[in-house]
Short mmCIF file of C-alpha atoms in Angstrom, two decimals:
data_model
loop_
_atom_site.label_atom_id
_atom_site.label_comp_id
_atom_site.label_asym_id
_atom_site.label_seq_id
_atom_site.Cartn_x
_atom_site.Cartn_y
_atom_site.Cartn_z
CA MET A 1 0.00 0.00 0.00
CA ILE A 2 1.37 3.39 -0.99
CA THR A 3 1.04 5.95 1.77
CA GLN A 4 3.33 8.79 0.73
CA HIS A 5 3.34 10.89 -2.42
CA ARG A 6 6.13 12.93 -3.89
CA PRO A 7 5.56 16.28 -5.60
CA THR A 8 4.62 15.79 -9.21
CA GLY A 9 4.35 17.80 -12.40
CA SER A 10 4.85 21.55 -12.30
CA TYR A 11 5.19 21.59 -8.48
CA ARG A 12 8.16 19.19 -8.59
CA ARG A 13 9.87 21.17 -11.37
CA LEU A 14 9.34 24.43 -9.46
CA ALA A 15 10.71 22.90 -6.24
CA ALA A 16 13.83 21.70 -8.06
CA PHE A 17 14.37 25.05 -9.74
CA ALA A 18 13.77 27.31 -6.72
CA PRO A 19 16.97 26.70 -4.59
CA PRO A 20 19.56 27.41 -7.34
CA ALA A 21 17.45 30.31 -8.58
CA SER A 22 17.32 31.81 -5.09
CA LEU A 23 21.10 31.51 -4.62
CA PHE A 24 21.71 33.14 -7.97
CA PHE A 25 19.34 35.95 -7.01
CA ILE A 26 21.20 36.55 -3.70
CA PHE A 27 24.58 36.52 -5.44
CA LEU A 28 23.39 38.95 -8.10
CA THR A 29 21.92 41.29 -5.47
CA THR A 30 25.11 41.21 -3.38
CA VAL A 31 27.38 41.95 -6.32
CA THR A 32 25.13 44.79 -7.42
CA MET A 33 25.10 46.43 -4.00
CA LEU A 34 28.89 46.08 -3.58
CA MET A 35 29.46 47.66 -6.98
CA MET A 36 27.21 50.55 -6.02
CA ALA A 37 29.09 51.02 -2.77
CA ARG A 38 32.47 50.87 -4.50
CA HIS A 39 31.31 53.42 -7.01
CA ARG A 40 30.71 55.75 -4.10
CA SER A 41 34.32 55.02 -3.09
CA ALA A 42 33.38 53.63 0.32
CA VAL A 43 32.26 50.17 1.44
CA SER A 44 30.04 50.79 4.34
CA ASP A 45 29.56 48.27 7.09
CA TYR A 46 25.89 49.16 6.96
CA VAL A 47 25.68 48.09 3.37
CA VAL A 48 27.30 44.74 4.08
CA ALA A 49 24.98 44.16 7.03
CA GLY A 50 22.00 45.10 4.90
CA VAL A 51 23.03 42.61 2.25
CA LEU A 52 23.30 39.83 4.83
CA VAL A 53 19.94 40.66 6.35
CA PHE A 54 18.35 40.75 2.90
CA GLY A 55 19.86 37.36 2.08
CA VAL A 56 18.57 35.78 5.27
CA ILE A 57 15.07 37.16 4.72
CA THR A 58 15.11 35.90 1.14
CA LEU A 59 16.14 32.39 2.24
CA ILE A 60 13.36 32.28 4.84
CA ALA A 61 10.79 33.39 2.24
CA ILE A 62 11.99 30.76 -0.21
CA ARG A 63 11.81 27.99 2.39
CA ARG A 64 8.25 28.99 3.31
CA GLY A 65 7.33 29.13 -0.37
CA LEU A 66 8.66 25.63 -0.95
CA ALA A 67 6.73 24.37 2.06
CA HIS A 68 3.58 25.94 0.66
CA ILE A 69 4.23 24.29 -2.73
CA ARG A 70 4.60 20.89 -1.05
CA GLN A 71 1.36 21.54 0.84
CA LEU A 72 -0.48 22.40 -2.39
CA ASP A 73 0.87 19.24 -3.97
CA GLN A 74 -0.47 17.16 -1.10
CA VAL A 75 -3.85 18.91 -1.33
CA SER A 76 -4.09 18.00 -5.03
CA LEU A 77 -3.76 14.32 -4.07
CA ILE A 78 -6.76 14.44 -1.71
CA ASP A 79 -10.40 14.97 -2.71
CA GLY A 80 -11.74 17.93 -0.74
CA LEU A 81 -15.33 16.67 -0.43
CA THR A 82 -14.81 13.05 0.62
CA GLY A 83 -11.24 12.99 1.95
CA LEU A 84 -10.38 10.11 -0.40
CA SER A 85 -7.36 10.03 -2.66
CA SER A 86 -7.91 11.94 -5.89
CA ARG A 87 -7.50 11.19 -9.60
CA GLU A 88 -3.95 12.63 -9.50
CA SER A 89 -3.12 10.22 -6.68
CA PHE A 90 -4.45 7.31 -8.74
CA HIS A 91 -2.11 8.09 -11.61
CA ALA A 92 0.89 8.43 -9.27
CA ASP A 93 0.08 5.17 -7.46
CA TYR A 94 -0.57 3.28 -10.66
CA LYS A 95 2.78 4.35 -12.14
CA GLU A 96 4.60 3.14 -9.04
CA LEU A 97 2.75 -0.19 -8.88
CA ALA A 98 3.21 -0.81 -12.60
CA ALA A 99 6.99 -0.78 -12.08
CA ASN A 100 6.65 -3.96 -9.98
CA ASP A 101 5.62 -5.99 -13.05
CA GLU A 102 2.63 -7.60 -11.30
CA GLU A 103 -0.98 -8.07 -12.31
CA LEU A 104 -2.93 -4.82 -11.99
CA ALA A 105 -6.71 -4.53 -11.74
CA VAL A 106 -8.85 -1.40 -11.82
CA ALA A 107 -12.54 -1.00 -10.98
CA LEU A 108 -14.60 2.08 -11.84
CA VAL A 109 -17.68 2.48 -9.61
CA ASP A 110 -20.52 4.73 -10.76
CA LEU A 111 -23.52 5.45 -8.52
CA ASP A 112 -26.85 4.66 -10.18
CA GLY A 113 -29.51 7.32 -9.75
CA PHE A 114 -27.19 9.99 -8.36
CA LEU A 115 -28.23 12.51 -11.04
CA MET A 116 -31.85 12.27 -9.91
CA VAL A 117 -30.80 12.89 -6.30
CA ASN A 118 -29.14 16.14 -7.35
CA GLU A 119 -32.10 17.18 -9.50
CA HIS A 120 -34.80 16.37 -6.96
CA HIS A 121 -33.12 17.17 -3.65
CA GLY A 122 -30.38 19.67 -4.48
CA HIS A 123 -26.59 19.63 -4.48
CA ALA A 124 -26.30 19.85 -0.70
CA ILE A 125 -28.05 16.49 -0.36
CA GLY A 126 -26.01 15.21 -3.30
CA ASP A 127 -22.75 16.14 -1.57
CA GLU A 128 -23.85 14.40 1.61
CA VAL A 129 -24.74 11.29 -0.42
CA LEU A 130 -21.23 11.29 -1.86
CA ARG A 131 -19.72 11.55 1.61
CA ARG A 132 -21.89 8.69 2.93
CA CYS A 133 -21.12 6.50 -0.08
CA SER A 134 -17.41 7.26 0.30
CA ALA A 135 -17.54 6.10 3.91
CA ILE A 136 -19.35 2.92 2.88
CA LEU A 137 -16.79 2.22 0.15
CA ASN A 138 -13.94 2.86 2.55
CA THR A 139 -15.39 0.36 5.00
CA GLN A 140 -15.98 -2.26 2.31
CA VAL A 141 -12.56 -1.89 0.70
CA GLY A 142 -10.48 -1.60 3.87
CA ASP A 143 -6.82 -2.42 3.20
CA GLU A 144 -7.55 -4.81 0.33
CA ALA A 145 -7.34 -2.13 -2.37
CA LYS A 146 -6.69 1.57 -2.80
CA LEU A 147 -9.81 3.76 -3.09
CA TYR A 148 -10.07 7.01 -5.06
CA ARG A 149 -12.72 9.54 -5.97
CA MET A 150 -12.34 10.28 -9.68
CA GLY A 151 -14.85 13.13 -9.81
CA GLY A 152 -18.64 13.47 -9.82
CA ASP A 153 -20.17 10.21 -8.60
CA GLU A 154 -17.35 8.00 -9.87
CA PHE A 155 -14.89 6.12 -7.67
CA ALA A 156 -11.99 3.85 -8.57
CA LEU A 157 -10.38 0.85 -6.90
CA LEU A 158 -6.78 -0.20 -7.61
CA MET A 159 -5.26 -3.56 -6.70
CA SER A 160 -2.01 -5.30 -7.61
CA GLY A 161 -0.44 -8.71 -7.07
CA LYS A 162 -1.32 -12.31 -7.80
CA LEU A 163 -5.02 -12.89 -8.51
CA ALA A 164 -5.63 -9.14 -8.26
CA GLY A 165 -8.44 -9.32 -10.82
CA THR A 166 -10.26 -12.18 -9.10
CA LEU A 167 -9.96 -10.58 -5.68
CA LEU A 168 -11.09 -7.19 -6.96
CA GLU A 169 -14.16 -8.71 -8.64
CA GLY A 170 -15.22 -10.33 -5.38
CA LEU A 171 -14.72 -7.04 -3.58
CA CYS A 172 -16.83 -5.23 -6.18
CA ARG A 173 -19.70 -7.66 -5.79
CA ASN A 174 -19.73 -6.91 -2.07
CA VAL A 175 -19.74 -3.19 -2.87
CA ILE A 176 -22.73 -3.59 -5.21
CA GLU A 177 -24.66 -5.54 -2.59
CA ARG A 178 -23.95 -2.94 0.11
CA LEU A 179 -24.80 0.08 -2.07
CA SER A 180 -28.09 -1.52 -3.14
CA ARG A 181 -29.46 -1.02 0.37
CA PRO A 182 -31.38 2.17 1.23
CA LEU A 183 -29.17 5.07 2.26
CA GLN A 184 -30.38 7.32 5.09
CA VAL A 185 -29.49 10.96 4.44
CA TYR A 186 -31.05 13.28 7.01
CA ASN A 187 -34.77 12.50 6.81
CA LEU A 188 -34.56 10.88 3.38
CA SER A 189 -34.28 7.21 2.48
CA LEU A 190 -32.52 6.97 -0.88
CA THR A 191 -31.77 3.86 -2.92
CA LEU A 192 -29.01 4.35 -5.46
CA GLY A 193 -27.08 1.19 -6.28
CA ALA A 194 -23.89 1.03 -8.36
CA SER A 195 -22.64 -0.15 -11.73
CA ILE A 196 -19.00 -1.23 -11.98
CA GLY A 197 -16.57 -1.70 -14.85
CA LEU A 198 -13.42 -3.80 -14.44
CA SER A 199 -10.13 -3.90 -16.36
CA ARG A 200 -6.81 -5.62 -15.75
CA CYS A 201 -3.38 -6.14 -17.28
CA SER A 202 -1.15 -9.15 -16.79
CA PRO A 203 2.55 -9.04 -15.86
CA GLY A 204 4.62 -8.30 -18.94
CA LYS A 205 1.62 -6.71 -20.71
CA PRO A 206 1.52 -3.23 -19.22
CA ALA A 207 -1.14 -0.64 -20.01
CA SER A 208 -1.12 3.00 -19.01
CA ALA A 209 -3.26 4.33 -16.20
CA SER A 210 -5.37 6.30 -18.68
CA GLU A 211 -5.96 3.20 -20.83
CA MET A 212 -6.96 1.10 -17.84
CA LEU A 213 -9.43 3.78 -16.77
CA ARG A 214 -10.82 3.98 -20.30
CA ARG A 215 -11.40 0.22 -20.41
CA ALA A 216 -13.04 0.28 -16.98
CA ASP A 217 -15.26 3.17 -18.11
CA VAL A 218 -16.37 1.26 -21.24
CA SER A 219 -17.15 -1.78 -19.09
CA MET A 220 -19.05 0.32 -16.55
CA TYR A 221 -21.40 1.60 -19.25
CA ALA A 222 -21.86 -1.98 -20.42
CA SER A 223 -23.02 -2.77 -16.88
CA LYS A 224 -25.52 0.08 -17.04
CA ARG A 225 -26.90 -1.04 -20.40
CA ALA A 226 -27.28 -4.58 -19.06
CA GLY A 227 -29.56 -3.41 -16.27
CA LYS A 228 -27.27 -1.72 -13.70
CA GLY A 229 -26.35 -3.12 -10.31
CA ARG A 230 -23.65 -5.39 -11.72
CA CYS A 231 -19.95 -5.51 -12.61
CA THR A 232 -18.56 -6.27 -16.05
CA TRP A 233 -15.05 -7.09 -17.27
CA PHE A 234 -13.61 -5.31 -20.27
CA THR A 235 -13.20 -7.37 -23.46
CA ALA A 236 -11.84 -6.46 -26.89
CA GLU A 237 -15.38 -6.88 -28.27
CA PHE A 238 -16.44 -3.76 -26.42
CA ASP A 239 -14.09 -1.62 -28.49
CA ALA A 240 -15.29 -3.33 -31.68
CA ASN A 241 -18.89 -2.65 -30.68
CA ARG A 242 -18.05 0.96 -29.91
CA ALA A 243 -16.53 1.34 -33.35
CA GLN A 244 -19.66 -0.17 -34.91
CA THR A 245 -21.84 2.09 -32.79
CA ARG A 246 -19.85 5.12 -33.92
CA ASP A 247 -20.31 4.10 -37.56
CA ILE A 248 -24.06 3.58 -37.09
CA ASP A 249 -24.34 6.96 -35.39
CA GLU A 250 -22.66 8.71 -38.33
CA ASP A 251 -24.88 6.85 -40.81
CA LEU A 252 -27.99 7.73 -38.80
CA ARG A 253 -27.16 11.42 -39.08
CA GLN A 254 -26.96 11.06 -42.84
CA ALA A 255 -30.18 9.02 -42.88
CA LEU A 256 -32.03 11.82 -41.13
CA VAL A 257 -30.73 14.39 -43.61
CA HIS A 258 -31.37 12.29 -46.72
CA ASP A 259 -34.81 10.93 -45.75
CA GLN A 260 -33.85 7.25 -45.52
CA PHE A 261 -36.49 6.36 -42.91
CA SER A 262 -39.97 4.99 -43.54
CA LEU A 263 -42.89 3.68 -41.52
CA LEU A 264 -44.79 0.42 -41.62
CA TYR A 265 -48.05 -0.09 -39.73
CA GLN A 266 -49.33 -3.13 -37.88
CA PRO A 267 -53.11 -3.25 -37.29
CA LEU A 268 -54.70 -4.18 -33.95
CA VAL A 269 -57.93 -6.17 -34.11
CA ASP A 270 -60.94 -5.55 -31.84
CA CYS A 271 -61.89 -8.80 -30.06
CA ASP A 272 -65.65 -8.12 -30.22
CA THR A 273 -66.10 -6.78 -33.75
CA ALA A 274 -63.16 -8.45 -35.55
CA ARG A 275 -62.43 -5.07 -37.15
CA VAL A 276 -59.20 -3.10 -37.27
CA ALA A 277 -59.39 -0.71 -34.31
CA CYS A 278 -55.88 0.77 -34.29
CA VAL A 279 -52.58 0.74 -36.17
CA GLU A 280 -49.12 0.94 -34.62
CA ALA A 281 -46.34 2.80 -36.42
CA LEU A 282 -43.07 0.86 -36.77
CA LEU A 283 -39.85 2.49 -37.94
CA ARG A 284 -37.65 1.15 -40.77
CA TRP A 285 -34.29 2.37 -42.08
CA HIS A 286 -33.47 1.93 -45.78
CA ARG A 287 -29.68 2.14 -45.96
CA PRO A 288 -28.12 3.05 -49.32
CA ASP A 289 -25.75 0.06 -49.06
CA GLY A 290 -28.70 -2.31 -48.71
CA LYS A 291 -27.60 -3.64 -45.32
CA SER A 292 -30.47 -4.44 -43.00
CA ILE A 293 -30.22 -2.97 -39.49
CA GLY A 294 -33.31 -3.26 -37.33
CA PRO A 295 -34.61 -0.70 -34.83
CA ASP A 296 -33.52 -3.02 -32.03
CA VAL A 297 -29.95 -2.13 -33.08
CA PHE A 298 -30.08 1.46 -34.30
CA VAL A 299 -32.65 2.88 -31.86
CA PRO A 300 -30.41 2.31 -28.79
CA VAL A 301 -27.57 4.03 -30.69
CA ALA A 302 -29.89 6.95 -31.46
CA GLU A 303 -30.89 7.15 -27.79
CA GLN A 304 -27.26 7.34 -26.68
CA SER A 305 -26.37 10.06 -29.19
CA GLY A 306 -29.55 12.10 -28.74
CA LEU A 307 -30.64 11.51 -32.35
CA ILE A 308 -33.74 9.76 -31.05
CA LEU A 309 -35.26 13.19 -30.41
CA PRO A 310 -35.35 14.41 -34.05
CA ILE A 311 -36.03 10.87 -35.33
CA GLY A 312 -38.92 10.48 -32.91
CA LEU A 313 -40.44 13.78 -34.04
CA TRP A 314 -40.12 12.69 -37.66
CA VAL A 315 -41.95 9.44 -36.85
CA LEU A 316 -44.72 11.27 -35.02
CA ARG A 317 -45.26 13.83 -37.79
CA ARG A 318 -45.16 11.22 -40.60
CA ALA A 319 -47.54 8.88 -38.77
CA CYS A 320 -50.06 11.65 -38.09
CA MET A 321 -50.02 12.66 -41.75
CA ASP A 322 -50.50 9.06 -42.94
CA ALA A 323 -53.30 8.38 -40.43
CA LEU A 324 -55.38 11.34 -41.58
CA ALA A 325 -56.80 9.00 -44.21
CA TRP A 326 -57.95 6.45 -41.61
CA ASP A 327 -60.32 8.66 -39.65
CA GLU A 328 -62.22 5.85 -37.94
CA ILE A 329 -59.28 4.12 -36.19
CA MET A 330 -56.66 4.99 -33.58
CA LEU A 331 -52.98 5.66 -34.29
CA SER A 332 -50.35 4.34 -31.89
CA VAL A 333 -46.79 5.74 -31.83
CA ASN A 334 -43.95 4.65 -29.55
CA ILE A 335 -41.90 7.26 -27.73
CA SER A 336 -38.59 6.64 -25.99
CA ALA A 337 -37.48 7.40 -22.44
CA ALA A 338 -35.24 10.16 -23.83
CA GLN A 339 -38.24 11.87 -25.43
CA LEU A 340 -40.27 11.61 -22.24
CA ARG A 341 -37.42 13.18 -20.24
CA ASN A 342 -37.13 16.04 -22.73
CA ALA A 343 -39.01 19.04 -21.32
CA GLU A 344 -39.62 20.34 -24.86
CA PHE A 345 -41.37 17.20 -26.09
CA PRO A 346 -44.93 18.07 -24.98
CA VAL A 347 -44.60 21.45 -26.70
CA GLN A 348 -43.27 19.80 -29.86
CA LEU A 349 -46.14 17.30 -29.75
CA GLY A 350 -48.65 20.15 -29.64
CA GLN A 351 -46.98 21.81 -32.63
CA ILE A 352 -47.15 18.60 -34.68
CA LEU A 353 -50.83 18.10 -33.87
CA GLU A 354 -51.56 21.68 -34.92
CA GLU A 355 -49.48 21.48 -38.11
CA THR A 356 -51.00 18.18 -39.29
CA GLY A 357 -54.55 18.82 -38.06
CA PHE A 358 -54.61 15.36 -36.50
CA ASP A 359 -57.25 14.70 -33.84
CA PRO A 360 -55.45 14.27 -30.48
CA GLY A 361 -58.20 11.93 -29.31
CA ARG A 362 -57.15 9.43 -32.01
CA LEU A 363 -53.49 9.40 -30.95
CA GLU A 364 -51.98 6.91 -28.53
CA LEU A 365 -48.42 7.36 -27.28
CA GLU A 366 -46.85 4.11 -26.10
CA ILE A 367 -44.23 4.25 -23.37
CA THR A 368 -42.32 1.36 -21.84
CA GLU A 369 -41.99 0.45 -18.20
CA THR A 370 -38.34 1.58 -18.32
CA CYS A 371 -39.44 5.17 -18.95
CA LEU A 372 -41.29 5.19 -15.64
CA VAL A 373 -38.67 3.40 -13.56
CA LEU A 374 -35.81 5.67 -14.67
CA ASP A 375 -37.46 8.89 -13.52
CA PRO A 376 -41.08 8.57 -12.35
CA VAL A 377 -41.35 12.22 -11.23
CA VAL A 378 -40.31 13.65 -14.61
CA ALA A 379 -42.41 11.05 -16.42
CA GLU A 380 -45.54 11.93 -14.47
CA ARG A 381 -45.06 15.64 -15.19
CA SER A 382 -44.57 15.05 -18.92
CA LEU A 383 -47.53 12.68 -19.16
CA ALA A 384 -49.80 15.22 -17.45
CA MET A 385 -48.88 17.80 -20.10
CA ILE A 386 -49.42 15.27 -22.90
CA ARG A 387 -52.87 14.38 -21.58
CA ASN A 388 -53.82 18.06 -21.59
CA PHE A 389 -53.83 17.86 -25.38
CA GLY A 390 -56.34 14.99 -25.21
CA VAL A 391 -53.73 12.40 -26.26
CA ASN A 392 -54.03 8.88 -24.83
CA VAL A 393 -51.12 7.24 -23.00
CA VAL A 394 -50.47 3.49 -23.29
CA LEU A 395 -48.16 1.34 -21.15
CA ASP A 396 -46.28 -0.96 -23.53
CA ASP A 397 -44.58 -4.32 -22.83
CA PHE A 398 -46.28 -4.81 -19.45
CA GLY A 399 -45.02 -7.93 -17.71
CA THR A 400 -41.32 -7.70 -18.59
CA GLY A 401 -40.29 -7.20 -14.98
CA PHE A 402 -40.17 -3.50 -14.00
CA ALA A 403 -43.60 -1.96 -13.55
CA SER A 404 -45.98 -3.02 -10.83
CA PHE A 405 -49.67 -2.54 -10.16
CA GLY A 406 -48.59 0.51 -8.15
CA PHE A 407 -47.46 2.13 -11.38
CA LEU A 408 -50.88 1.47 -12.87
CA ARG A 409 -52.55 3.26 -9.97
CA GLN A 410 -50.09 6.15 -10.13
CA PHE A 411 -50.20 6.86 -13.86
CA ARG A 412 -53.72 5.69 -14.86
CA PHE A 413 -53.02 4.71 -18.45
CA GLU A 414 -55.75 4.56 -21.05
CA LYS A 415 -54.49 1.20 -22.29
CA LEU A 416 -52.25 -1.63 -21.13
CA LYS A 417 -50.34 -3.78 -23.63
CA ILE A 418 -49.38 -7.21 -22.34
CA ASP A 419 -45.92 -8.18 -23.61
CA ARG A 420 -45.65 -10.97 -26.16
CA SER A 421 -43.32 -12.97 -23.88
CA LEU A 422 -46.04 -13.18 -21.21
CA VAL A 423 -48.60 -14.25 -23.84
CA GLU A 424 -46.30 -17.02 -25.08
CA GLU A 425 -45.53 -18.26 -21.57
CA ALA A 426 -49.18 -18.12 -20.50
CA GLU A 427 -50.05 -20.63 -23.22
CA THR A 428 -48.11 -23.40 -21.44
CA ASP A 429 -47.31 -22.11 -17.92
CA GLU A 430 -50.03 -21.80 -15.29
CA ALA A 431 -48.15 -19.20 -13.21
CA SER A 432 -47.70 -16.96 -16.26
CA ARG A 433 -51.37 -17.43 -17.14
CA ALA A 434 -52.34 -16.35 -13.63
CA VAL A 435 -50.15 -13.22 -13.94
CA MET A 436 -51.76 -12.36 -17.26
CA LEU A 437 -55.28 -12.87 -15.91
CA SER A 438 -54.60 -10.75 -12.83
CA SER A 439 -53.09 -8.01 -15.01
CA VAL A 440 -56.18 -7.91 -17.19
CA THR A 441 -58.48 -7.90 -14.15
CA VAL A 442 -56.65 -5.00 -12.49
CA ALA A 443 -56.49 -3.02 -15.73
CA ARG A 444 -60.21 -3.45 -16.39
CA ALA A 445 -60.99 -2.43 -12.81
CA MET A 446 -59.04 0.78 -13.47
CA ARG A 447 -60.98 1.30 -16.72
CA MET A 448 -57.98 0.63 -18.92
CA LYS A 449 -58.31 -1.17 -22.21
CA VAL A 450 -56.05 -4.19 -22.68
CA THR A 451 -54.17 -5.32 -25.79
CA ALA A 452 -52.39 -8.67 -26.08
CA GLU A 453 -49.19 -8.41 -28.15
CA GLY A 454 -47.45 -11.10 -30.15
CA VAL A 455 -50.46 -13.37 -30.72
CA GLU A 456 -49.40 -15.93 -33.32
CA THR A 457 -51.70 -18.94 -32.82
CA GLU A 458 -55.44 -19.52 -32.60
CA GLU A 459 -54.96 -21.01 -29.15
CA GLN A 460 -53.30 -17.80 -27.93
CA ALA A 461 -56.11 -15.75 -29.48
CA ARG A 462 -58.78 -17.81 -27.68
CA MET A 463 -56.85 -17.53 -24.41
CA VAL A 464 -56.50 -13.73 -24.46
CA ARG A 465 -60.14 -13.28 -25.51
CA ALA A 466 -61.22 -15.46 -22.58
CA ALA A 467 -58.98 -13.43 -20.27
CA GLY A 468 -60.90 -10.27 -21.22
CA CYS A 469 -58.49 -8.50 -23.61
CA ASP A 470 -60.07 -5.81 -25.81
CA GLN A 471 -57.63 -5.95 -28.73
CA ILE A 472 -55.22 -8.43 -30.28
CA GLN A 473 -51.98 -7.59 -32.05
CA GLY A 474 -49.84 -10.20 -33.73
CA TRP A 475 -48.90 -12.19 -36.80
CA LEU A 476 -52.00 -14.35 -36.52
CA TYR A 477 -53.91 -11.41 -38.01
CA PHE A 478 -51.45 -8.89 -39.46
CA LYS A 479 -47.79 -8.22 -39.91
CA ALA A 480 -46.39 -4.76 -40.52
CA MET A 481 -47.40 -3.25 -43.88
CA PRO A 482 -47.03 0.02 -45.83
CA ALA A 483 -49.52 2.83 -45.26
CA ALA A 484 -51.07 2.23 -48.68
CA GLU A 485 -52.21 -1.27 -47.61
CA ILE A 486 -54.13 -0.22 -44.50
CA GLY A 487 -57.23 1.14 -46.23
CA LYS A 488 -58.29 -2.22 -47.69
CA TYR A 489 -58.80 -3.71 -44.22
CA LEU A 490 -60.94 -0.96 -42.75
CA ASN A 491 -64.75 -0.69 -42.42
CA ARG A 492 -65.40 -4.44 -42.48
CA PRO A 493 -65.00 -7.52 -40.28
CA LEU A 494 -61.89 -9.49 -41.11
CA ASP A 495 -61.86 -12.64 -43.18
CA MET A 496 -58.56 -14.10 -42.01
CA ALA A 497 -58.15 -16.46 -44.95
CA SER A 498 -58.46 -13.66 -47.48
CA ILE A 499 -55.86 -11.54 -45.70
CA TYR A 500 -53.04 -13.94 -46.46
CA LEU A 501 -54.32 -15.15 -49.82
CA GLY A 502 -54.57 -11.57 -51.04
CA HIS A 503 -50.88 -10.74 -50.51
CA SER A 504 -48.52 -10.63 -53.46
CA SER A 505 -45.07 -12.22 -53.15
CA ALA A 506 -43.49 -8.78 -52.82
CA GLN A 507 -45.85 -7.88 -50.00
CA ALA A 508 -45.19 -11.22 -48.32
CA GLU A 509 -41.52 -10.34 -48.11
CA LEU A 510 -42.43 -7.17 -46.26
CA PHE A 511 -44.81 -8.99 -43.95
CA ASP A 512 -42.21 -11.62 -43.03
CA GLU A 513 -40.09 -9.04 -41.19
CA PRO A 514 -40.13 -9.46 -37.41
CA GLU A 515 -42.02 -6.93 -35.33
CA ARG A 516 -39.86 -3.99 -34.29
CA LYS A 517 -40.63 -0.60 -32.82
CA ILE A 518 -38.99 2.78 -32.49
CA ALA A 519 -38.51 2.32 -28.76
#
């Protein structure tokens, strides 16, 4: 364990330069004063005494200055808020440990939900949270590893020696478990959690401190994307994926400029009338190179880069314009968590409705459970503004593990869409069937309509009808199709045999694409 730090950088260079510079300055001053005295043809004892006194004072000032420089250097190695070692200390320690030619392991710890604490409770509470979390980390780490605060809500752990990586991973799992418990800050009970990225280098294969931190940072974000509250080791695939993501991001920017997006629509069938009651807009990207990349790949990239905001507005405007011709059915459009968190989105929605002349009462905006879990306060505020326009709000993919019946009471959606995975499992698993039935019962009690997604067999259709679902969406009835195809299925009960027999081979190719959404 490293306990003492030497001056580094500009401080060290200044400390090395100061003594010879001070001696030279004293010598120059002495010579100058003696020459002046000689010029006056008399060397006064007073002048000599004055020179000596001046020299002594100068030496004292220089010594105090050097002490102050060393003090500043030590301060730079300690984080002022938490008292932990700082980023500068990490780099100094890493350089010293790397010289021992042993295995080195680095962990980057990021607090989940810290941004919301700052936004909702203020920076004073946020600072106290950081101090409490630092104390918890210090207790968990002990003498097993070196702990640093890297800035913001990020902390780093450094360990060296045999099996450093294995030992550090075990330590990080303990840290995740401890930080997942509620944290008492004054009169608040806050639950944050942590996501951790890990990197290591073997003896004989050194990597710089900056590179190890970069790898740990990449891995930490992989932990967040995988659901948070976990630790992930860096692999070379992460860099390859980042390169691919960067390429997709650049292509998406060009796609938005050159109008390479289009929409397909999947009808929803009313269980009582067997008529099309609604259509859901699904985004497609027609790349110039002909490569097929689905929304499940490019939408997450767009969310990370912020492109989802202009793309989402394009989808909303295009769908409203297309649906003007289908004035007897509802239009359903997915919005992402990033859109819901954007304070400007409700205003932009109102502008689109005014520009297109689309009836707000015919529009359904689908949000996922993730949107609510990430920031329920912001989500509730945005949804209230959206409802003021008369737009309906639908909870999509219910049953995938986040939302609870408490969310249904809190947000009071107009419609609940049961996820296709729950429908599939309910066909063969009694527990899943019970969950689906209870979901439908609760939703109906709250006056929400219910749609079953992903219905692909007659048995599934009979099951969801018996459960009390209002609408069915799935390949059993329709796959996604161009806007021009929708009109032929309106204003009449469906003859399922004629739907498939009526498709040309070109249309069949379109309909064979898997279901994908914008969010």
